[in-house]
Amino acid sequence: MIGEFLIYWDEENQIPIIIDEEKDRKKIKDKNLKYIAKDLRPVFLEEKHLIKNLFNWDDSTYTKSIWCTKQGKYIVNGSLVKESFIKSIKGISNLDEFRKKILSFIPAMEMEEYEKNIILKFTEENREHFHYLLESEDLDEEGYPIGAYPFIEKVVNIHKKRVPMVSFSGGKDSTAVSHLVRKALNNPNVLHIFGDTTLELPLTYEYVEKFKESNPYTPFFDERNEENNFFEMCEEIGPPSRVKSWCCSIFKTGPMGTTLSNFEEEFLTFYGVRRKESVSRSKYKRVGKTPKIHGGMVASPVIDWLDLDIWLYILTEDILFNESYRKGFSRVGCWLCPNNSDVSQFLAKLYVIKNENNNLEYDAMDWENFIYRFAEKIVNNYYNTNGINISKEELENEIKKYVENSKWKARQGGDGLEKSKSTLIKKEECINEKNTYIFKINRNIDEEFITLFKPFGKHIFMNKGKNQELIVLNKKEEVLFKLLFIEGEKEVRLTIVNLEDKYLYGKVMKQFNKFNTCIYCQACNSTCSFGALSVINGKYTIDTDKCVNCLNCVTKFDSGCLVASALKTKNKE
């Protein structure tokens, strides 16, 4: 693992220094450095203009060295300031006027010169650390060199049969990784793939186009879900939440999986994931397999880097980066992501506006209007379901509180949504045959129903009058279960034969759920590492020649289907 680095302040140069306390004690003493934070990001002129107006600071703000902590606290010339961004935005009386003031900013030449000078001092004073990040031959806990360059060279050498690729999001981390990989391999022809969620910040799209223009020899794939509309899906199944985050699988990994499954090659994907980003990512390996990308092997050269390390690399190498960061965004994923902070939500209201971006189909105001409509459904449903009488004024206050407290981010199912009713499956046990159940589903049984059971194994069909019986066998030619049904009707009888697999019934139920609720969202495309599964043009297909019966497509999502999971209600069978 990379050394434990902290951020100290250099008063003489008015910049942060990245310090290893164990090794750099003499440097701390000689330069009289003081500890200020565990991590930082630079604050550029556009964000300085924003906080100047937000905090009512004077014009000297533009020529101060300002940095921001992971907690959103500003450090100005080495001192932590008391002003709160969140409290200040609540004091804005006229958002439209405030937006005009922010968007009309044009930095003066002396401001730009000061910014360049600060960046130059920052990169010069952290030069030794810069070289450590890139060139260290010391080994981490997984046995790979800590330095990004030798790490990339070693991983590519180990996986010679795999095609190197960069997963490019348009964010600072993938920007750094893209540059690192191409430089380490001395090869501009490394494949890049951009998963366009259709909800990227306007400046992200601008940056992606600039990147392609600046790197004409770098093959670049833009992948997006052309068949589904995010806002329409939200109307149908509700907005994604932190608990039920269905959007990434449908609008990012699904389309990427669709494209990459068409390649015979296996890939070694370099991406910008970092352990310090979240608790879940803290457990990631630097090199490992992933089911998200066909033939999936992923590697992260920057997995233990700080935010400030990423910025040190970008600024030292003078790499073109996404200008959303100059506006104050600390991350540049989807502008309405449920994991976004209140600060990011506010910034979206300033910068994701149709009047300022002609290519936007939906903007931050559309999203807020949708959330109010959604809140009305949910709050009304709660009081109606529980038989609680409430006045119109009280109801409006509850809806407002739901929106202002971002309660949609914590929702866990489809309560209050009409479509959630269609997910319910009626079941009864058969009294004449053991381990047999009769189900009433909500779709007429067709060829696609049969397709969903191909991952379990070999199919044998038996005709019993009007009824068709599907017998499913495993690789040992042992019967797993039987399905009895009439094509075009909605009743199906399931008999579990293999009682050794105690999870078999649950797996079959997941496919029932999938058939019941499938809206061809393409999320399933990312579940198969062998390119056997395809959801495209309103059709769900499985290539049995490629399928290895791993059942990952069955077990990947809770309830078997991302949509079914998002719509699941407490009273569901």
XYZ file of C-alpha atoms in Angstrom:
573
model
C 0.000 0.000 0.000
C 1.146 3.531 -0.744
C 2.528 5.569 2.185
C 0.101 7.456 4.429
C 0.301 11.035 3.257
C -1.189 14.161 4.843
C -1.440 17.759 3.724
C 0.680 20.488 5.335
C 0.742 24.218 4.620
C 3.793 26.058 3.336
C 3.330 29.616 4.627
C 6.203 31.024 2.607
C 4.820 29.867 -0.751
C 1.137 29.853 0.253
C 0.571 26.334 -1.043
C -0.195 22.832 0.320
C 2.581 20.259 0.557
C 1.896 16.505 0.444
C 3.834 15.006 3.358
C 4.768 11.566 4.656
C 5.098 12.383 8.371
C 7.419 9.457 9.068
C 9.900 10.318 6.319
C 9.533 14.095 6.130
C 10.019 15.225 9.760
C 13.073 17.280 8.877
C 11.236 18.974 6.010
C 8.307 19.835 8.307
C 10.676 21.400 10.824
C 12.980 23.202 8.370
C 10.124 24.800 6.419
C 7.954 25.315 9.507
C 5.046 23.493 7.886
C 1.689 23.071 9.637
C -0.865 20.272 9.206
C -4.124 21.415 7.579
C -6.044 18.442 6.120
C -6.081 14.792 5.065
C -6.862 15.784 1.495
C -7.575 18.877 -0.602
C -8.586 20.046 -4.036
C -7.651 23.360 -5.706
C -10.215 26.160 -5.930
C -10.018 27.869 -9.314
C -11.030 31.426 -10.224
C -14.614 30.564 -11.218
C -15.267 28.928 -7.856
C -13.541 31.827 -6.090
C -16.015 34.142 -7.795
C -18.861 31.914 -6.618
C -17.828 31.856 -2.952
C -16.921 35.558 -3.026
C -20.546 36.335 -3.877
C -21.937 33.612 -1.644
C -19.961 34.694 1.439
C -19.925 38.425 0.588
C -16.118 38.526 0.486
C -14.160 41.348 -1.150
C -12.173 41.372 -4.410
C -8.993 40.178 -2.704
C -10.593 36.700 -2.871
C -9.354 36.328 -6.449
C -5.703 36.681 -5.442
C -5.674 34.353 -2.463
C -4.537 30.768 -2.342
C -7.776 28.852 -1.722
C -8.217 25.096 -1.390
C -11.127 22.918 -0.291
C -11.229 19.869 2.003
C -13.135 16.622 1.374
C -15.731 17.914 3.854
C -16.343 21.024 1.749
C -14.506 23.423 4.095
C -12.454 26.189 2.514
C -8.864 26.928 3.466
C -7.789 30.459 2.552
C -4.076 31.279 2.724
C -3.605 28.348 5.082
C -6.482 29.140 7.468
C -9.777 27.289 7.732
C -12.656 29.743 7.263
C -15.909 29.545 9.229
C -18.350 30.250 6.385
C -20.686 27.395 5.474
C -21.568 26.833 1.813
C -24.829 25.050 2.664
C -26.035 27.699 5.110
C -25.142 30.458 2.664
C -27.093 29.032 -0.285
C -30.193 28.905 1.888
C -29.881 32.677 2.236
C -30.114 33.336 -1.511
C -33.365 35.231 -2.073
C -33.318 35.306 -5.887
C -31.599 32.343 -7.546
C -32.010 33.701 -11.091
C -30.245 36.961 -10.212
C -27.525 35.095 -8.351
C -27.016 32.788 -11.355
C -26.632 35.760 -13.714
C -23.977 37.228 -11.448
C -22.044 33.954 -11.417
C -22.311 33.181 -15.130
C -21.266 36.687 -16.209
C -17.808 36.376 -14.598
C -14.790 37.024 -16.835
C -11.476 36.772 -14.960
C -9.009 39.648 -15.297
C -5.491 38.986 -16.577
C -3.863 39.640 -13.182
C -6.188 37.065 -11.582
C -5.125 34.459 -14.130
C -1.450 35.259 -13.598
C -1.839 34.810 -9.855
C -3.551 31.446 -10.379
C -0.763 30.280 -12.705
C 1.837 31.353 -10.142
C 0.145 29.413 -7.322
C -0.122 26.302 -9.517
C 3.549 26.609 -10.520
C 4.695 26.847 -6.881
C 2.436 23.931 -5.920
C 3.849 21.663 -8.633
C 7.459 22.705 -7.996
C 7.341 22.210 -4.215
C 5.688 18.783 -4.589
C 8.013 17.582 -7.349
C 9.622 14.855 -5.204
C 6.225 13.413 -4.291
C 5.193 13.606 -7.956
C 8.125 11.388 -8.953
C 7.358 8.971 -6.097
C 3.771 8.522 -7.341
C 4.972 7.812 -10.859
C 8.264 5.967 -10.519
C 8.521 4.190 -7.145
C 9.603 0.562 -7.523
C 8.550 -0.262 -3.945
C 5.922 -3.004 -3.896
C 2.415 -2.676 -2.503
C 0.548 -5.369 -0.543
C -0.524 -7.062 -3.796
C 3.064 -7.270 -5.043
C 2.792 -4.513 -7.658
C 5.086 -1.466 -7.932
C 3.648 1.604 -6.183
C 4.750 3.868 -9.033
C 2.056 4.242 -11.697
C 4.418 3.791 -14.648
C 6.078 0.507 -13.543
C 2.681 -0.729 -12.332
C 1.072 -0.214 -15.740
C 4.039 -1.799 -17.536
C 3.976 -4.847 -15.239
C 0.222 -5.419 -15.465
C 0.249 -5.169 -19.265
C 3.198 -7.560 -19.396
C 1.427 -10.092 -17.144
C -1.763 -9.918 -19.218
C -0.187 -9.877 -22.680
C -3.176 -11.598 -24.275
C -5.567 -8.884 -23.126
C -6.225 -5.657 -24.996
C -5.410 -2.574 -22.880
C -8.340 -0.183 -22.595
C -9.185 2.939 -20.587
C -12.625 3.435 -19.089
C -13.026 7.168 -19.588
C -15.684 9.142 -17.691
C -14.487 12.675 -18.382
C -13.646 13.112 -14.702
C -10.266 14.030 -13.252
C -9.371 10.463 -12.184
C -9.961 8.860 -15.583
C -8.271 11.860 -17.233
C -5.149 11.182 -15.176
C -5.319 7.430 -15.829
C -5.727 7.978 -19.573
C -2.591 10.104 -19.678
C -0.663 7.725 -17.404
C -1.462 4.636 -19.486
C -0.642 6.203 -22.841
C 2.585 7.679 -21.475
C 3.705 4.529 -19.636
C 3.118 2.388 -22.731
C 4.353 5.093 -25.107
C 1.276 4.332 -27.163
C -1.439 6.844 -28.165
C -3.531 4.038 -29.698
C -4.951 2.676 -26.443
C -8.692 2.102 -26.797
C -10.918 4.436 -24.726
C -14.577 3.855 -23.934
C -16.919 6.537 -22.608
C -20.181 5.389 -21.009
C -22.480 8.310 -21.779
C -25.205 8.125 -19.169
C -27.090 10.871 -21.075
C -26.996 12.818 -17.794
C -23.452 14.150 -17.833
C -22.722 17.770 -17.035
C -22.755 20.028 -20.129
C -19.050 20.775 -19.687
C -18.307 17.041 -19.554
C -19.650 16.637 -23.084
C -17.585 19.630 -24.194
C -14.496 18.142 -22.565
C -14.990 14.709 -24.180
C -15.135 16.343 -27.608
C -12.017 18.417 -26.853
C -10.243 15.255 -25.679
C -11.026 13.472 -28.929
C -9.858 16.456 -30.988
C -6.623 16.700 -28.965
C -5.934 12.967 -29.228
C -6.775 12.008 -32.832
C -4.769 8.768 -32.657
C -6.653 7.460 -29.634
C -9.553 5.162 -30.651
C -12.609 6.346 -28.741
C -16.016 4.700 -28.312
C -19.037 6.672 -27.064
C -21.629 4.267 -25.680
C -25.127 5.212 -24.571
C -28.530 3.638 -24.081
C -30.471 4.861 -27.112
C -33.610 2.890 -26.284
C -34.486 4.245 -22.855
C -35.082 7.740 -21.553
C -34.022 8.425 -17.966
C -36.821 10.861 -17.154
C -39.478 8.589 -18.646
C -38.137 5.686 -16.597
C -38.249 7.819 -13.458
C -41.927 8.565 -14.124
C -42.549 4.825 -14.390
C -40.372 3.290 -11.668
C -39.392 6.307 -9.550
C -36.032 8.083 -9.264
C -32.900 6.105 -8.410
C -31.915 6.243 -4.756
C -28.777 5.510 -2.786
C -30.353 2.162 -1.867
C -31.873 1.359 -5.278
C -29.405 2.924 -7.697
C -30.694 1.403 -10.928
C -29.370 4.126 -13.229
C -25.689 3.133 -13.632
C -26.473 -0.421 -14.762
C -29.047 0.781 -17.274
C -27.346 3.879 -18.644
C -23.652 3.074 -18.273
C -22.439 -0.487 -17.720
C -25.305 -1.993 -19.743
C -24.557 -0.137 -23.006
C -20.813 -0.638 -22.504
C -21.401 -4.349 -21.972
C -23.500 -4.491 -25.151
C -20.670 -3.074 -27.266
C -17.796 -4.995 -25.694
C -19.645 -8.307 -25.892
C -19.301 -8.041 -29.691
C -15.511 -8.291 -29.407
C -13.768 -11.661 -29.330
C -10.837 -10.123 -27.449
C -10.610 -9.949 -23.679
C -9.736 -6.606 -22.122
C -7.463 -5.202 -19.461
C -9.341 -2.094 -18.427
C -7.553 0.742 -16.660
C -9.870 2.961 -14.679
C -9.685 5.729 -12.109
C -11.266 4.082 -9.084
C -9.671 5.122 -5.783
C -10.023 3.487 -2.359
C -10.457 6.786 -0.540
C -13.621 7.618 -2.497
C -15.942 5.465 -0.363
C -16.139 2.649 2.184
C -17.138 0.112 -0.479
C -14.243 1.127 -2.760
C -11.776 0.885 0.128
C -11.995 -2.905 -0.299
C -11.176 -2.902 -4.023
C -8.033 -4.617 -5.272
C -5.592 -2.781 -7.493
C -5.941 -5.546 -10.093
C -8.913 -7.870 -10.273
C -11.723 -9.406 -12.269
C -15.003 -7.618 -12.809
C -18.335 -8.840 -14.204
C -19.145 -5.290 -15.367
C -17.120 -5.490 -18.573
C -16.997 -8.435 -20.994
C -13.812 -10.427 -20.428
C -13.417 -8.227 -17.405
C -10.035 -7.611 -15.816
C -9.543 -4.159 -14.295
C -6.524 -2.285 -12.970
C -6.245 1.050 -11.199
C -2.884 2.815 -11.258
C -4.203 5.528 -8.890
C -6.147 3.408 -6.404
C -4.327 4.865 -3.361
C -3.866 8.414 -4.637
C -5.357 11.418 -2.883
C -7.523 13.966 -4.685
C -4.538 16.286 -4.384
C -2.260 13.651 -5.970
C -4.546 13.548 -8.998
C -4.461 17.339 -9.250
C -0.686 17.368 -8.796
C -0.345 15.058 -11.794
C -2.824 16.948 -13.991
C -1.360 20.370 -13.174
C 2.280 19.269 -13.427
C 1.725 17.633 -16.803
C -0.519 20.535 -17.896
C -3.271 18.144 -18.989
C -6.525 19.466 -20.408
C -9.284 18.720 -17.847
C -13.028 19.040 -17.445
C -13.847 22.678 -16.677
C -16.712 21.644 -14.397
C -14.025 21.443 -11.708
C -13.286 25.121 -12.205
C -16.923 25.870 -11.386
C -16.744 24.135 -8.002
C -17.873 20.578 -8.743
C -15.827 18.128 -6.666
C -17.022 15.229 -8.860
C -18.422 15.268 -12.384
C -20.656 12.237 -12.760
C -24.375 12.502 -13.484
C -25.650 15.888 -12.372
C -28.713 14.379 -10.639
C -27.053 11.351 -9.035
C -28.628 10.439 -5.646
C -25.100 10.254 -4.235
C -24.412 13.890 -5.080
C -23.931 16.340 -2.234
C -26.175 19.322 -1.525
C -23.393 21.475 -2.961
C -23.466 19.568 -6.273
C -27.259 19.849 -6.392
C -26.985 23.614 -5.971
C -24.270 23.894 -8.630
C -26.497 21.957 -11.040
C -29.158 24.632 -10.568
C -26.589 27.217 -11.647
C -24.984 25.418 -14.566
C -27.414 22.763 -15.859
C -29.921 25.177 -17.382
C -31.468 25.004 -20.867
C -31.059 28.748 -21.465
C -27.305 28.343 -21.135
C -26.987 24.979 -22.911
C -28.906 24.549 -26.155
C -28.332 20.792 -26.322
C -30.028 19.989 -23.020
C -33.298 18.076 -23.253
C -33.840 18.251 -19.484
C -32.317 20.552 -16.907
C -32.125 21.015 -13.147
C -35.516 22.738 -13.017
C -37.158 19.846 -14.858
C -35.634 17.489 -12.307
C -36.871 19.559 -9.362
C -40.373 19.685 -10.861
C -40.324 15.913 -11.310
C -39.184 15.370 -7.718
C -42.102 17.506 -6.475
C -44.557 15.432 -8.539
C -42.975 12.223 -7.267
C -43.074 13.489 -3.665
C -46.777 14.235 -4.047
C -47.447 10.600 -5.072
C -45.385 9.168 -2.227
C -46.727 11.437 0.521
C -50.331 11.020 -0.635
C -49.892 7.252 -0.762
C -48.498 7.178 2.777
C -51.426 9.045 4.325
C -54.059 7.208 2.247
C -52.576 3.771 2.997
C -52.446 4.487 6.723
C -55.885 6.116 6.790
C -54.574 9.400 8.165
C -56.578 12.534 7.489
C -54.480 15.606 6.724
C -55.339 19.111 5.567
C -54.283 20.418 2.149
C -51.874 22.872 3.780
C -50.286 20.150 5.933
C -49.997 17.905 2.885
C -48.192 20.619 0.914
C -45.803 21.161 3.827
C -45.032 17.435 3.988
C -44.361 17.334 0.252
C -42.051 20.339 0.548
C -40.161 18.710 3.445
C -39.813 15.485 1.437
C -38.139 17.411 -1.392
C -36.009 19.770 0.716
C -34.685 16.892 2.846
C -33.965 14.833 -0.298
C -35.930 11.872 1.061
C -36.168 10.423 -2.452
C -32.497 9.525 -2.113
C -33.330 7.066 0.693
C -36.390 5.376 -0.820
C -36.259 1.573 -0.909
C -39.082 0.435 -3.169
C -42.049 1.238 -5.360
C -44.591 2.279 -2.736
C -46.935 4.860 -4.225
C -46.142 3.961 -7.842
C -48.844 2.469 -10.060
C -46.392 0.151 -11.848
C -45.424 -1.537 -8.568
C -48.848 -3.241 -8.578
C -47.996 -5.064 -11.805
C -44.958 -6.705 -10.192
C -47.025 -8.768 -7.779
C -47.079 -12.483 -8.529
C -49.870 -14.638 -7.082
C -48.744 -18.031 -5.848
C -50.391 -21.113 -4.369
C -49.030 -24.533 -3.511
C -50.262 -27.513 -5.473
C -52.018 -29.976 -3.137
C -51.603 -32.913 -5.538
C -47.852 -32.787 -6.091
C -44.950 -32.117 -3.735
C -42.640 -29.140 -4.306
C -45.035 -27.784 -6.899
C -46.431 -24.259 -7.090
C -48.919 -22.526 -9.360
C -48.179 -18.913 -10.320
C -50.285 -16.187 -11.896
C -47.970 -13.756 -13.681
C -48.861 -10.507 -15.427
C -47.587 -11.194 -18.940
C -48.692 -13.716 -21.491
C -46.193 -16.547 -21.731
C -44.180 -16.436 -24.954
C -40.801 -17.434 -26.405
C -39.007 -14.900 -24.229
C -40.306 -16.665 -21.119
C -38.546 -19.846 -22.242
C -35.384 -17.890 -23.114
C -35.034 -16.737 -19.500
C -34.434 -20.330 -18.372
C -31.639 -21.118 -20.859
C -28.896 -20.153 -18.357
C -29.969 -23.058 -16.094
C -29.061 -25.702 -18.655
C -30.426 -28.010 -21.353
C -34.127 -27.792 -22.333
C -36.452 -30.718 -23.111
C -40.011 -30.004 -24.269
C -42.994 -32.292 -23.782
C -46.476 -31.641 -25.199
C -49.411 -32.532 -22.954
C -52.463 -31.537 -24.927
C -52.701 -27.756 -24.820
C -50.010 -27.677 -22.168
C -46.296 -27.497 -22.830
C -43.887 -28.901 -20.288
C -40.359 -27.548 -20.163
C -37.880 -29.806 -18.388
C -34.592 -28.128 -17.463
C -31.450 -30.227 -16.928
C -28.045 -29.309 -15.548
C -24.663 -30.229 -17.077
C -24.883 -33.711 -15.536
C -28.185 -34.259 -17.383
C -29.989 -34.212 -14.016
C -33.462 -32.672 -13.926
C -33.519 -29.379 -12.008
C -37.146 -28.306 -12.383
C -40.198 -28.500 -14.651
C -42.456 -25.748 -15.956
C -45.976 -26.496 -17.218
C -47.780 -23.746 -19.126
C -49.972 -22.815 -22.075
C -48.357 -20.363 -24.485
C -50.287 -17.082 -24.591
C -51.713 -17.512 -21.082
C -50.524 -16.276 -17.683
C -50.524 -19.349 -15.480
C -47.453 -21.510 -14.959
C -46.822 -24.519 -12.737
C -43.349 -25.014 -11.277
C -42.083 -28.303 -9.892
C -38.706 -28.290 -8.160
C -37.027 -31.675 -8.746
C -33.465 -31.056 -7.549
C -33.885 -30.496 -3.825
C -30.128 -30.385 -3.136
C -29.911 -26.779 -4.321
C -31.844 -24.960 -1.599
C -31.606 -21.702 -3.579
C -33.052 -23.131 -6.809
C -36.616 -22.025 -6.097
C -35.397 -18.458 -5.452
C -33.425 -18.434 -8.696
C -36.449 -19.520 -10.706
C -38.548 -16.858 -8.977
C -36.032 -14.237 -10.023
C -36.636 -15.165 -13.655
C -40.386 -14.937 -13.100
C -39.839 -11.439 -11.713
C -37.666 -10.545 -14.688
C -40.293 -11.721 -17.192
C -43.012 -9.910 -15.266
C -41.318 -6.502 -15.172
C -38.792 -6.416 -18.041
C -38.800 -3.087 -19.868
C -35.659 -3.923 -21.920
C -33.583 -1.465 -19.936
C -30.282 -3.165 -20.989
C -29.004 -3.499 -17.396
C -28.709 -7.262 -17.939
C -26.150 -6.702 -20.694
C -23.536 -5.965 -18.047
C -24.157 -9.202 -16.128
C -22.637 -11.661 -18.611
C -18.858 -11.866 -18.874
C -19.084 -14.155 -21.902
C -21.169 -12.044 -24.261
C -24.001 -14.581 -24.273
C -26.768 -12.208 -23.218
C -28.165 -9.357 -25.255
C -31.037 -6.979 -24.574
C -31.473 -4.741 -27.583
C -34.273 -3.441 -29.806
C -36.901 -4.659 -27.375
C -35.695 -8.260 -27.391
C -34.045 -10.409 -24.697
C -31.799 -13.105 -26.193
C -29.309 -15.660 -24.873
C -26.751 -17.362 -27.112
C -26.490 -20.921 -25.775
C -23.198 -21.432 -27.644
C -21.611 -18.734 -25.461
C -23.557 -19.340 -22.231
C -21.575 -21.293 -19.607
C -24.522 -21.615 -17.184
C -22.815 -19.494 -14.493
C -26.230 -17.966 -13.603
C -24.675 -14.552 -12.965
C -27.429 -13.000 -15.090
C -29.976 -14.650 -12.785
C -28.417 -13.806 -9.437
C -26.777 -10.434 -10.157
C -29.729 -8.239 -9.150
C -31.910 -8.344 -6.087
C -35.290 -9.826 -7.159
C -33.547 -10.969 -10.364
C -34.304 -7.727 -12.167
C -33.167 -4.179 -11.516
C -36.627 -2.806 -12.324
C -38.391 -5.405 -10.170
C -36.068 -4.510 -7.307
C -36.756 -0.786 -7.719
C -40.517 -1.435 -7.667
C -40.565 -3.972 -4.849
C -43.046 -3.149 -2.092
C -43.293 -4.381 1.474
C -46.425 -6.392 0.793
C -44.942 -8.200 -2.193
C -45.003 -12.017 -2.140
